[in-house]
Coordinates of C-alpha atoms in Angstrom, one line a residue:
Chain A
X7 CA 77.9 98.5 95.2
X8 CA 74.6 95.4 96.0
X9 CA 75.1 95.0 91.7
X10 CA 78.3 94.3 93.0
X11 CA 77.4 91.7 95.5
X12 CA 74.6 90.3 92.8
X13 CA 77.5 90.1 89.6
X14 CA 80.1 88.4 92.4
X15 CA 77.0 86.0 94.1
X16 CA 76.0 85.5 89.8
X17 CA 79.8 84.3 89.3
X18 CA 80.6 82.7 92.4
X19 CA 77.5 80.5 91.2
X20 CA 78.3 80.4 87.7
X21 CA 82.3 79.0 88.4
X22 CA 81.4 76.1 90.4
X23 CA 78.8 74.5 87.9
X24 CA 82.2 75.2 85.8
X25 CA 80.5 77.5 83.5
X26 CA 83.3 80.1 83.3
X27 CA 87.4 79.0 82.9
X28 CA 90.4 79.7 84.3
X29 CA 90.5 81.6 87.9
X30 CA 87.9 84.0 90.0
X31 CA 88.9 86.5 93.2
X32 CA 85.4 87.8 94.7
X33 CA 85.1 90.9 96.1
X34 CA 81.7 90.4 98.6
X35 CA 82.1 92.3 101.5
X36 CA 84.9 94.8 100.0
X37 CA 82.2 96.5 98.1
X38 CA 82.4 99.9 99.9
X39 CA 85.6 100.7 99.1
X40 CA 85.0 100.9 94.8
X41 CA 81.8 102.4 95.9
X42 CA 82.9 105.1 97.9
X43 CA 85.4 106.0 96.1
X44 CA 85.0 106.4 92.2
X45 CA 81.5 107.7 93.1
X46 CA 83.7 110.5 93.7
X47 CA 85.0 109.4 89.8
X48 CA 83.6 111.3 86.3
X49 CA 84.6 109.3 83.2
X50 CA 87.5 110.8 81.9
X51 CA 89.3 110.2 85.9
X52 CA 91.2 106.9 85.3
X53 CA 92.0 103.9 87.7
X54 CA 94.0 100.9 88.1
X55 CA 92.5 97.7 89.7
X56 CA 94.0 94.3 90.3
X57 CA 93.2 90.9 89.7
X58 CA 90.1 91.3 92.8
X59 CA 89.0 93.4 90.3
X60 CA 85.1 93.2 89.7
X61 CA 84.4 95.4 91.8
X62 CA 86.2 98.8 90.4
X63 CA 84.8 97.9 86.4
X64 CA 81.4 98.5 88.1
X65 CA 82.0 101.2 90.0
X66 CA 84.1 103.3 87.4
X67 CA 80.7 102.1 85.1
X68 CA 81.7 99.1 83.2
X69 CA 79.3 97.3 81.9
X70 CA 77.9 94.0 83.0
X71 CA 77.0 92.4 80.5
X72 CA 80.1 92.8 78.6
X73 CA 82.1 91.5 81.8
X74 CA 80.3 88.4 81.7
X75 CA 80.9 87.5 78.6
X76 CA 84.6 88.3 78.7
X77 CA 84.6 86.0 82.4
X78 CA 82.2 83.5 79.6
X79 CA 86.0 83.7 77.3
X80 CA 83.7 84.8 74.6
X81 CA 84.0 87.5 71.9
X82 CA 81.5 90.3 73.0
X83 CA 83.6 91.0 76.6
X84 CA 85.3 93.1 76.8
X85 CA 89.1 91.5 76.1
X86 CA 87.7 90.1 73.6
X87 CA 88.1 86.6 75.5
X88 CA 91.8 87.0 76.0
X89 CA 92.2 88.9 79.2
X90 CA 89.1 87.2 81.7
X91 CA 87.9 87.8 85.1
X92 CA 91.1 88.8 86.1
X93 CA 92.8 91.7 83.2
X94 CA 89.2 93.4 82.3
X95 CA 89.6 96.9 80.9
X96 CA 87.8 99.8 80.2
X97 CA 89.7 102.8 78.3
X98 CA 86.3 104.4 77.2
X99 CA 86.0 105.4 80.8
X100 CA 89.6 105.2 82.2
X101 CA 89.4 102.2 83.8
X102 CA 93.0 101.1 83.8
X103 CA 92.8 97.4 83.8
X104 CA 92.8 95.2 86.4
X105 CA 96.1 93.4 86.6
X106 CA 97.3 89.9 87.8
X107 CA 100.2 90.8 88.9
X108 CA 99.8 92.1 92.7
X109 CA 101.3 95.8 92.9
X110 CA 101.3 95.6 88.9
X111 CA 98.4 99.0 89.3
X112 CA 101.3 101.2 91.1
X113 CA 103.3 102.7 88.4
X114 CA 100.5 103.0 85.8
X115 CA 98.3 105.6 88.0
X116 CA 101.6 107.4 88.2
X117 CA 102.2 107.3 84.8
X118 CA 98.1 108.2 84.6
X119 CA 98.4 111.6 86.8
X120 CA 101.7 112.1 85.4
X121 CA 100.1 112.5 81.8
X122 CA 97.0 114.1 83.3
X123 CA 99.3 117.0 84.6
X124 CA 101.1 117.3 81.1
X125 CA 98.9 117.2 79.0
X126 CA 97.0 120.2 81.9
X127 CA 93.6 118.5 83.0
X128 CA 92.3 118.4 86.0
X129 CA 91.9 114.1 85.3
X130 CA 93.4 112.3 88.5
X131 CA 94.3 108.4 88.8
X132 CA 92.7 105.9 91.6
X133 CA 95.3 102.9 92.3
X134 CA 93.0 100.3 93.8
X135 CA 95.6 97.5 95.2
X136 CA 95.7 95.3 98.8
X137 CA 98.0 94.7 102.0
X138 CA 99.8 92.2 99.9
X139 CA 100.6 94.9 96.9
X140 CA 101.4 96.8 100.1
X141 CA 104.5 94.4 100.0
X142 CA 106.2 95.6 96.9
X143 CA 108.7 97.0 95.6
X144 CA 106.9 99.3 92.7
X145 CA 104.7 100.6 96.4
X146 CA 107.6 102.4 97.1
X147 CA 108.6 103.6 94.1
X148 CA 106.1 105.2 92.5
X149 CA 104.4 106.7 96.3
X150 CA 107.8 108.7 96.2
X151 CA 107.9 109.4 93.0
X152 CA 104.0 110.7 92.7
X153 CA 104.5 112.4 96.0
X154 CA 108.0 114.3 94.5
X155 CA 106.3 115.6 91.5
X156 CA 102.8 116.1 93.4
X157 CA 101.2 114.4 90.8
X158 CA 97.4 113.4 91.1
X159 CA 96.9 110.1 91.9
X160 CA 94.9 107.9 95.4
X161 CA 96.5 105.5 96.5
X162 CA 93.6 103.8 98.2
X163 CA 94.5 99.9 100.0
X164 CA 92.3 97.5 100.6
X165 CA 92.8 96.3 103.8
X166 CA 90.6 92.9 103.6
X167 CA 93.4 91.3 106.2
X168 CA 94.8 88.2 103.9
X169 CA 97.4 88.8 100.8
X170 CA 96.4 85.0 99.4
X171 CA 96.8 82.6 102.8
X172 CA 99.0 85.0 104.8
X173 CA 97.6 87.3 107.0
X174 CA 98.6 90.6 107.5
X175 CA 99.4 91.0 110.3
X176 CA 102.3 88.6 109.6
X177 CA 103.5 89.6 106.2
X178 CA 102.8 93.8 107.2
X179 CA 105.2 95.7 109.1
X180 CA 102.7 98.4 110.1
X181 CA 99.9 97.7 111.3
X182 CA 98.4 101.0 109.5
X183 CA 99.3 100.2 105.5
X184 CA 98.6 104.7 105.4
X185 CA 101.3 104.5 108.1
X186 CA 103.5 104.6 105.8
X187 CA 103.2 107.5 103.7
X188 CA 104.9 109.3 106.4
X189 CA 107.8 108.5 104.9
X190 CA 106.7 110.1 101.3
X191 CA 105.3 113.2 102.5
X192 CA 101.6 112.6 101.6
X193 CA 98.8 112.7 103.7
X194 CA 98.5 108.7 104.5
X195 CA 94.8 107.9 106.2
X196 CA 92.5 104.7 107.2
X197 CA 89.1 104.5 107.5
X198 CA 86.5 101.7 107.7
X199 CA 86.6 100.1 104.6
X200 CA 83.1 98.9 105.4
X201 CA 81.4 102.1 106.1
X202 CA 81.0 103.9 102.3
X203 CA 80.4 107.2 103.9
X204 CA 84.3 107.0 105.4
X205 CA 85.6 105.9 102.3
X206 CA 83.5 108.2 100.4
X207 CA 84.1 110.9 102.3
X208 CA 87.4 110.8 102.3
X209 CA 88.2 110.0 98.7
X210 CA 86.4 113.0 97.9
X211 CA 89.3 114.9 100.8
X212 CA 91.4 113.2 99.3
X213 CA 89.9 113.3 94.4
X214 CA 89.8 117.3 95.3
X215 CA 93.3 117.9 97.1
X216 CA 94.3 115.6 94.2
X217 CA 93.0 118.0 92.2
X218 CA 94.1 121.6 92.9
X219 CA 97.4 120.2 92.1
X220 CA 98.0 118.9 96.1
X221 CA 99.8 116.0 95.2
X222 CA 98.3 112.2 95.8
X223 CA 97.3 110.3 99.3
X224 CA 97.4 107.3 100.8
X225 CA 93.9 105.9 101.9
X226 CA 93.5 102.9 103.8
X227 CA 90.5 101.2 104.0
X228 CA 90.0 98.4 106.5
X229 CA 87.7 95.5 105.5
X230 CA 87.3 91.9 105.2
X231 CA 87.5 89.6 102.5
X232 CA 84.1 87.5 103.3
X233 CA 85.3 85.1 100.7
X234 CA 88.3 82.8 100.0
X235 CA 91.1 84.2 97.5
X236 CA 89.7 82.6 94.7
X237 CA 86.9 80.8 94.6
X238 CA 87.5 77.4 95.7
X239 CA 89.9 78.3 98.1
X240 CA 90.1 75.9 100.7
X241 CA 91.1 78.5 103.6
X242 CA 92.9 76.0 105.5
X243 CA 95.0 79.5 106.6
X244 CA 91.5 81.0 108.7
X245 CA 88.7 79.3 111.0
X246 CA 84.6 79.3 110.4
X247 CA 84.1 81.1 113.2
X248 CA 86.6 84.6 112.3
X249 CA 84.4 84.4 108.2
X250 CA 81.3 83.5 110.0
X251 CA 81.4 86.8 112.8
X252 CA 82.5 89.0 109.9
X253 CA 80.6 88.4 108.1
X254 CA 78.2 90.0 110.6
X255 CA 79.4 92.9 108.9
X256 CA 78.1 93.6 106.0
X257 CA 79.2 97.1 103.8
X258 CA 75.9 96.7 102.2
X259 CA 73.5 95.8 105.1
X260 CA 75.0 99.1 106.9
X261 CA 74.4 101.2 104.6
X262 CA 71.4 100.2 103.9
X263 CA 70.4 100.8 108.1
X264 CA 72.4 104.7 107.3
X265 CA 69.5 106.2 104.6
X266 CA 67.0 103.9 106.0
X267 CA 66.6 105.1 109.6
X268 CA 67.5 109.2 107.1
X269 CA 64.5 108.7 105.2
X270 CA 66.6 108.7 102.2
X271 CA 65.3 104.9 101.0
X272 CA 62.4 103.3 102.3
X273 CA 62.4 99.0 102.7
X274 CA 60.9 99.0 99.7
X275 CA 63.6 101.3 97.7
X276 CA 66.4 99.5 98.6
X277 CA 63.8 96.2 97.3
X278 CA 63.6 97.1 94.1
X279 CA 68.1 98.5 93.6
X280 CA 68.7 94.4 94.7
X281 CA 65.7 93.9 91.9
X282 CA 66.8 95.7 89.4
X283 CA 70.5 94.1 90.7
X284 CA 69.6 90.6 89.7
X285 CA 67.9 91.4 86.1
X286 CA 70.8 93.3 84.9
X287 CA 73.5 90.3 86.4
X288 CA 70.5 87.9 84.4
X289 CA 70.3 90.2 81.7
X290 CA 74.2 89.9 81.3
X291 CA 74.7 85.5 81.7
X292 CA 72.2 85.4 79.0
X293 CA 74.1 88.0 77.0
X294 CA 77.5 86.3 77.7
X295 CA 75.7 82.5 76.6
X296 CA 74.7 83.6 74.0
X297 CA 77.6 85.0 72.6
X298 CA 80.3 83.9 70.5
X299 CA 83.6 82.2 70.9
X300 CA 85.7 83.9 69.8
X301 CA 87.7 82.5 66.2
X302 CA 91.0 80.6 66.3
X303 CA 92.3 83.9 63.8
X304 CA 91.5 85.8 66.4
X305 CA 94.8 84.3 68.1
X306 CA 97.2 86.1 67.0
X307 CA 95.0 89.8 66.7
X308 CA 95.7 92.9 68.7
X309 CA 98.3 92.0 69.7
X310 CA 100.7 95.1 68.0
X311 CA 99.2 98.1 65.9
X312 CA 101.0 97.7 63.3
X313 CA 103.6 94.7 61.9
X314 CA 106.5 95.4 61.5
X315 CA 105.3 98.8 62.7
X316 CA 107.0 101.0 59.9
X317 CA 105.7 104.0 60.1
X318 CA 106.5 107.0 57.6
Chain B
X16 CA 126.6 114.8 53.5
X17 CA 127.8 115.9 57.2
X18 CA 129.1 114.0 60.2
X19 CA 127.9 113.5 63.7
X20 CA 128.4 111.7 65.8
X21 CA 125.7 108.8 67.2
X22 CA 125.1 110.7 70.0
X23 CA 124.1 113.4 68.2
X24 CA 122.3 111.6 65.7
X25 CA 120.0 110.6 68.5
X26 CA 119.6 113.5 69.9
X27 CA 118.4 115.0 66.7
X28 CA 115.5 112.3 66.2
X29 CA 114.6 113.1 70.2
X30 CA 114.3 117.5 69.2
X31 CA 112.7 117.0 66.0
X32 CA 110.2 114.5 67.8
X33 CA 109.2 116.8 69.9
X34 CA 108.5 119.7 67.9
X35 CA 106.7 117.8 66.1
X36 CA 104.3 116.1 68.4
X37 CA 104.0 118.0 71.8
X38 CA 102.9 114.2 73.5
X39 CA 106.4 113.1 73.0
X40 CA 108.4 113.5 75.9
X41 CA 111.1 111.5 78.1
X42 CA 112.5 111.0 81.2
X43 CA 114.6 109.4 83.3
X44 CA 118.2 109.9 86.3
X45 CA 120.6 112.2 85.2
X46 CA 119.1 113.1 81.3
X47 CA 118.3 117.1 82.1
X48 CA 120.2 118.4 84.8
X49 CA 122.9 116.5 82.9
X50 CA 122.1 116.0 80.3
X51 CA 123.1 112.5 80.6
X52 CA 126.0 110.0 80.9
X53 CA 126.2 110.1 77.1
X54 CA 125.8 113.4 75.9
X55 CA 122.5 111.8 74.7
X56 CA 120.0 114.5 76.0
X57 CA 122.5 117.6 75.9
X58 CA 120.1 121.5 75.4
X59 CA 117.1 119.2 75.3
X60 CA 115.3 120.6 78.5
X61 CA 116.6 124.0 77.4
X62 CA 114.3 123.3 74.6
X63 CA 111.7 122.2 75.4
X64 CA 111.9 122.5 79.4
X65 CA 112.0 120.5 82.6
X66 CA 108.7 118.8 82.2
X67 CA 108.7 117.2 78.9
X68 CA 112.3 115.9 80.0
X69 CA 112.3 114.8 83.6
X70 CA 115.1 114.2 85.6
X71 CA 113.7 111.5 88.0
X72 CA 114.4 108.9 90.8
X73 CA 116.6 106.2 90.5
X74 CA 113.9 104.2 90.2
X75 CA 114.0 102.2 86.8
X76 CA 110.4 100.3 87.7
X77 CA 108.6 103.7 88.3
X78 CA 110.1 104.7 85.1
X79 CA 109.5 102.0 83.0
X80 CA 105.5 102.5 84.5
X81 CA 104.8 105.8 84.8
X82 CA 105.9 106.0 80.7
X83 CA 103.3 103.1 80.1
X84 CA 100.3 104.9 82.1
X85 CA 100.9 107.9 80.0
X86 CA 101.2 106.3 77.5
X87 CA 98.6 104.8 78.3
X88 CA 96.6 107.7 78.4
X89 CA 97.4 110.3 75.4
X90 CA 100.9 110.8 76.0
X91 CA 103.6 109.4 74.2
X92 CA 106.9 109.3 76.2
X93 CA 110.3 107.7 75.9
X94 CA 111.8 106.1 78.8
X95 CA 115.7 105.8 79.3
X96 CA 117.3 103.2 81.3
X97 CA 120.8 104.8 82.0
X98 CA 122.5 101.2 81.2
X99 CA 120.3 98.3 79.6
X100 CA 121.5 96.5 82.9
X101 CA 118.7 97.9 84.9
X102 CA 116.0 97.1 82.7
X103 CA 116.0 94.0 84.7
X104 CA 114.1 96.3 87.1
X105 CA 112.1 97.3 85.3
X106 CA 111.2 93.4 83.9
X107 CA 106.8 93.8 85.2
X108 CA 106.5 97.1 83.8
X109 CA 108.1 95.2 80.5
X110 CA 107.3 91.7 80.4
X111 CA 104.2 92.1 81.7
X112 CA 102.5 94.9 81.8
X113 CA 103.4 97.1 77.8
X114 CA 104.0 93.8 76.1
X115 CA 100.6 92.3 77.0
X116 CA 98.0 95.0 78.2
X117 CA 97.0 96.0 73.9
X118 CA 97.0 92.4 73.5
X119 CA 95.1 90.9 76.9
X120 CA 92.5 94.0 76.5
X121 CA 91.8 92.8 73.9
X122 CA 93.2 95.6 71.4
X123 CA 91.5 98.3 73.1
X124 CA 94.8 100.2 73.4
X125 CA 97.5 101.2 71.9
X126 CA 101.2 101.1 73.7
X127 CA 102.8 104.8 72.5
X128 CA 106.2 104.1 74.5
X129 CA 109.6 104.0 74.0
X130 CA 111.9 102.6 76.0
X131 CA 116.1 103.6 75.4
X132 CA 118.9 100.7 76.5
X133 CA 122.1 101.8 76.6
X134 CA 123.8 98.4 75.6
X135 CA 127.1 96.7 75.8
X136 CA 130.3 96.6 76.4
X137 CA 132.7 99.6 77.2
X138 CA 136.4 99.7 78.4
X139 CA 136.0 97.4 81.8
X140 CA 132.8 98.6 83.0
X141 CA 131.7 94.9 84.0
X142 CA 129.6 92.5 84.9
X143 CA 126.1 94.8 85.8
X144 CA 127.3 97.9 82.8
X145 CA 128.3 96.2 80.3
X146 CA 125.6 93.6 78.7
X147 CA 123.5 93.4 76.0
X148 CA 120.8 91.7 77.1
X149 CA 118.1 92.0 73.8
X150 CA 117.7 88.4 73.3
X151 CA 115.3 88.1 76.1
X152 CA 113.5 90.5 74.9
X153 CA 113.3 88.0 71.1
X154 CA 110.6 85.5 73.9
X155 CA 108.4 88.4 74.5
X156 CA 105.8 88.7 72.6
X157 CA 104.2 92.4 71.7
X158 CA 107.9 94.5 71.9
X159 CA 109.6 95.1 68.8
X160 CA 113.6 95.7 69.0
X161 CA 115.4 98.0 67.8
X162 CA 119.7 98.3 68.1
X163 CA 120.8 100.5 65.1
X164 CA 124.9 100.0 64.2
X165 CA 125.6 103.8 62.8
X166 CA 124.8 107.1 63.3
X167 CA 122.0 107.4 60.2
X168 CA 119.9 104.4 61.5
X169 CA 120.3 105.4 65.4
X170 CA 118.3 108.8 64.3
X171 CA 116.1 107.3 61.6
X172 CA 115.3 104.5 63.8
X173 CA 114.9 106.6 67.3
X174 CA 112.4 108.8 65.5
X175 CA 110.8 105.0 63.5
X176 CA 110.2 104.4 67.2
X177 CA 109.4 107.3 68.5
X178 CA 106.1 107.5 66.6
X179 CA 105.0 103.4 66.0
X180 CA 102.3 102.6 67.8
X181 CA 104.0 100.2 70.0
X182 CA 106.4 99.3 72.9
X183 CA 109.8 99.6 70.9
X184 CA 113.2 98.8 73.3
X185 CA 115.5 100.9 72.0
X186 CA 119.2 99.6 72.5
X187 CA 122.1 101.7 71.6
X188 CA 125.5 100.5 72.4
X189 CA 127.9 102.8 74.7
X190 CA 130.6 102.8 72.3
X191 CA 129.0 103.6 69.8
X192 CA 128.1 107.1 71.0
X193 CA 131.1 109.2 70.3
X194 CA 130.9 107.8 66.7
X195 CA 130.9 109.4 63.8
X196 CA 128.9 109.7 60.8
X197 CA 127.2 110.3 57.9
X198 CA 123.5 111.3 58.4
X199 CA 121.1 112.5 56.7
X200 CA 119.8 116.3 56.4
X201 CA 116.1 116.1 57.5
X202 CA 112.6 113.8 57.9
X203 CA 115.2 110.9 58.3
X204 CA 113.2 107.5 59.0
X205 CA 114.6 104.3 59.2
X206 CA 111.4 101.4 58.9
X207 CA 111.5 99.4 61.8
X208 CA 111.9 95.7 60.7
X209 CA 114.0 96.0 58.2
X210 CA 117.7 94.5 57.8
X211 CA 120.0 96.7 55.8
X212 CA 123.0 95.3 53.2
X213 CA 126.0 97.2 54.8
X214 CA 128.1 95.1 52.3
X215 CA 127.9 93.4 49.3
X216 CA 129.8 90.1 48.6
X217 CA 129.6 86.5 47.0
X218 CA 130.6 84.3 49.0
X219 CA 129.2 84.1 52.7
X220 CA 126.7 86.2 54.7
X221 CA 127.8 87.4 57.9
X222 CA 124.4 88.1 59.6
X223 CA 125.2 90.7 62.1
X224 CA 124.1 93.9 64.7
X225 CA 124.8 96.6 66.5
X226 CA 128.5 97.6 67.5
X227 CA 129.5 93.8 65.3
X228 CA 128.5 95.3 62.2
X229 CA 131.9 97.7 62.4
X230 CA 134.2 95.1 63.2
X231 CA 132.1 92.6 60.8
X232 CA 133.2 95.4 58.4
X233 CA 136.3 94.9 59.1
X234 CA 136.5 91.7 59.3
X235 CA 135.8 91.9 55.9
X236 CA 138.0 93.9 54.6
X237 CA 140.5 91.7 56.1
X238 CA 138.7 88.5 54.3
X239 CA 138.5 90.5 51.1
X240 CA 142.7 90.7 50.6
X241 CA 142.5 85.8 51.1
X242 CA 139.6 86.6 47.9
X243 CA 136.9 85.9 50.4
X244 CA 133.5 88.2 49.2
X245 CA 132.1 88.5 52.6
X246 CA 128.2 90.3 53.1
X247 CA 127.4 92.1 55.9
X248 CA 123.3 92.0 56.7
X249 CA 122.8 94.6 59.8
X250 CA 119.8 93.7 61.6
X251 CA 118.7 96.9 63.3
X252 CA 115.4 95.1 63.8
X253 CA 116.1 92.5 66.4
X254 CA 111.9 92.1 66.1
X255 CA 110.7 91.2 64.0
X256 CA 113.4 89.7 62.1
X257 CA 112.9 90.6 58.1
X258 CA 113.4 87.2 57.0
X259 CA 113.1 88.5 53.6
X260 CA 116.4 90.0 53.5
X261 CA 118.0 87.3 54.9
X262 CA 116.7 84.8 53.0
X263 CA 117.4 86.3 50.1
X264 CA 121.1 87.3 50.4
X265 CA 121.6 83.7 51.3
X266 CA 119.9 82.2 48.4
X267 CA 122.8 83.9 47.4
X268 CA 125.9 83.2 48.8
X269 CA 124.9 79.7 50.9
X270 CA 127.2 79.9 53.9
X271 CA 126.1 81.9 56.4
X272 CA 127.7 83.5 60.1
X273 CA 125.3 85.0 62.2
X274 CA 127.6 87.3 64.7
X275 CA 127.2 89.3 67.7
X276 CA 128.6 90.8 71.1
X277 CA 125.6 89.2 73.5
X278 CA 126.3 86.5 74.9
X279 CA 125.7 82.9 72.0
X280 CA 124.0 80.3 73.9
X281 CA 120.1 81.1 73.8
X282 CA 121.2 84.8 72.0
X283 CA 119.7 86.2 68.3
X284 CA 121.8 84.3 66.7
X285 CA 120.5 81.1 68.3
X286 CA 116.8 82.5 66.8
X287 CA 118.4 82.6 63.1
X288 CA 119.8 79.9 63.1
X289 CA 116.8 78.0 63.4
X290 CA 114.5 79.9 61.2
X291 CA 116.9 78.8 58.8
X292 CA 117.0 75.5 59.6
X293 CA 113.9 75.7 59.1
X294 CA 112.7 77.0 56.4
X295 CA 116.5 77.4 54.4
X296 CA 118.3 73.7 55.1
X297 CA 118.7 73.2 51.5
X298 CA 120.6 76.0 49.9
X299 CA 122.6 76.5 52.6
X300 CA 126.6 75.1 51.2
X301 CA 127.9 74.9 55.2
X302 CA 126.8 74.5 58.3
X303 CA 125.5 78.1 60.0
X304 CA 128.3 79.3 62.4
X305 CA 127.4 81.4 65.3
X306 CA 130.0 83.9 67.1
X307 CA 129.3 85.3 70.6
X308 CA 131.1 86.9 73.9
X309 CA 131.9 83.8 75.6
X310 CA 129.1 82.8 78.0
X311 CA 130.4 84.4 81.8
X312 CA 129.5 87.7 83.2
X313 CA 131.6 90.5 81.0
X314 CA 134.5 90.4 83.3
X315 CA 136.6 93.5 84.6
X316 CA 140.4 93.1 83.7
X317 CA 141.0 94.1 80.3
X318 CA 143.4 91.4 79.2
X319 CA 139.8 89.2 80.7
X320 CA 137.4 91.5 79.0
X321 CA 139.2 91.4 74.8
X322 CA 139.0 87.2 76.3
X323 CA 135.6 87.4 76.6
X324 CA 134.2 89.8 73.4
X325 CA 134.6 88.6 69.6
X326 CA 136.5 91.2 67.7
X327 CA 137.4 91.3 63.6
X328 CA 139.9 87.8 64.2
X329 CA 137.5 86.1 65.9
X330 CA 134.6 87.3 63.1
X331 CA 137.7 86.2 60.3
X332 CA 138.4 82.8 61.9
X333 CA 135.1 81.9 62.1
X334 CA 133.8 82.9 58.5
X335 CA 136.9 81.2 57.0
X336 CA 135.8 78.3 58.4
X337 CA 133.0 77.4 56.1
X338 CA 134.3 80.2 53.5

């Protein structure tokens, strides 16, 4: 969680300084969801992510230096500078890609679950999505498909209260997205998404169920998007007071408090973890800065495996 | 050589590829218990099981999206669209996801996905069951598009598509499923990206594909009686376009007609005409003529349907304009 926060904080600064092109959608305030869910996964499990995907990448085990290089559009980035913030993937750890299309990952995750089943592995697929994506048709088709075939898929809704600029309360017919699970005959669970422990436990149960052949779960984590939709968002759709109020419920501070209270960590451990995270991200920035730009010829690489694609 | 139907040829391709590679599977609506609406999947589930020949809910978005997810994670899926018209329901999955995933992620993954899409006009199926949509996808970098005209190519192209590591759209004309033709035994593969001269001729090149190839060959017979020697070039692959075979034929005949059952406007013919204008203009002795369906949705009434779709006479007339 502290590594995600360090990455995002630094990315915001770099973007505002004009060092990162494109758009950047920050995950600050939602770290407990990615961390709590991915702590239950192995490198061979799959996740699909969203356009707010940095947290999912880091939690699944992606390297922050290659992520940062991708944000800079450098050839050492995960996608050789062709994807950027919204399209980071690391197939070597089952991170099947962030997605610029809201709701674009549902069916990919379903397919990864189908594939796991057909290959007789115990892999699971986790689909991260937002409250906004829960209103898309892909949500319905994937939910029904995964339920009908009892696929090992965990659909994790990060309900951060806003779909771009539109409040969930305005655009979503359900108070709890998880209530929609009823229509698909699968468990629907809502947890406090700022409580890493709650997320972890709920995800653990869903993952165990999926691995055991029990089928999909719809897990809704209620959280809050501290930053704007993208860096530079004027945020005219919500009040400053609202943000300040919600900001007080920081998932990292909450977990810190719990761990300190239980004596799992000392204040020195907490400081050390934060320092290590900051150092890692500084090294990532240096790596990105020192990396070469892609060469113009690379623009045509990696479109096809083979062209014209003749196989004997 | 033995003769089998187009439908049986695709079935053979599926069977051989599923036997060869356990990662190959097929899913779609009404394909397993019913055998496919054109009989193109009959007997497959009995041989390979109902998991590898998977009946799905009516969910084209989920079918293509899940096939893609499976392709990214170690399988080689074939997704059946029932009717090509319904590809529109899975447009994001094909255009924004499948076509871009390899490129957008810097070549980290392969996308061995085949989408089968029965297209074209059959008797009075009307506007939502008769379309030919190949040109939409010609505009999308990252997709390969094949479109056989005869049973032998149907088998050979489907096998090539399944073995290809990139996403391939396989259009198959509904009115061709029952057509019989010679198909070689054994491992018959038609390479993607290679056009075929279905009839050699000296006077005019008729570039076409899918069901129009048969009509073009009939037109060639009629024209031969009038002393016009037509060359019929079957593209077989819409992308990558086989420019070499086209250019070679055009250098010989110096006159070109391009015909397809898809609407003329913005069609594959427009792209080929543009390529010829850019690169072959000095070899041409006449304007390029395009033949396509009128720019209307396919109407229901048989008399209207016949009127809007190009037939043998349309082709003969088009060739005579420049012959």
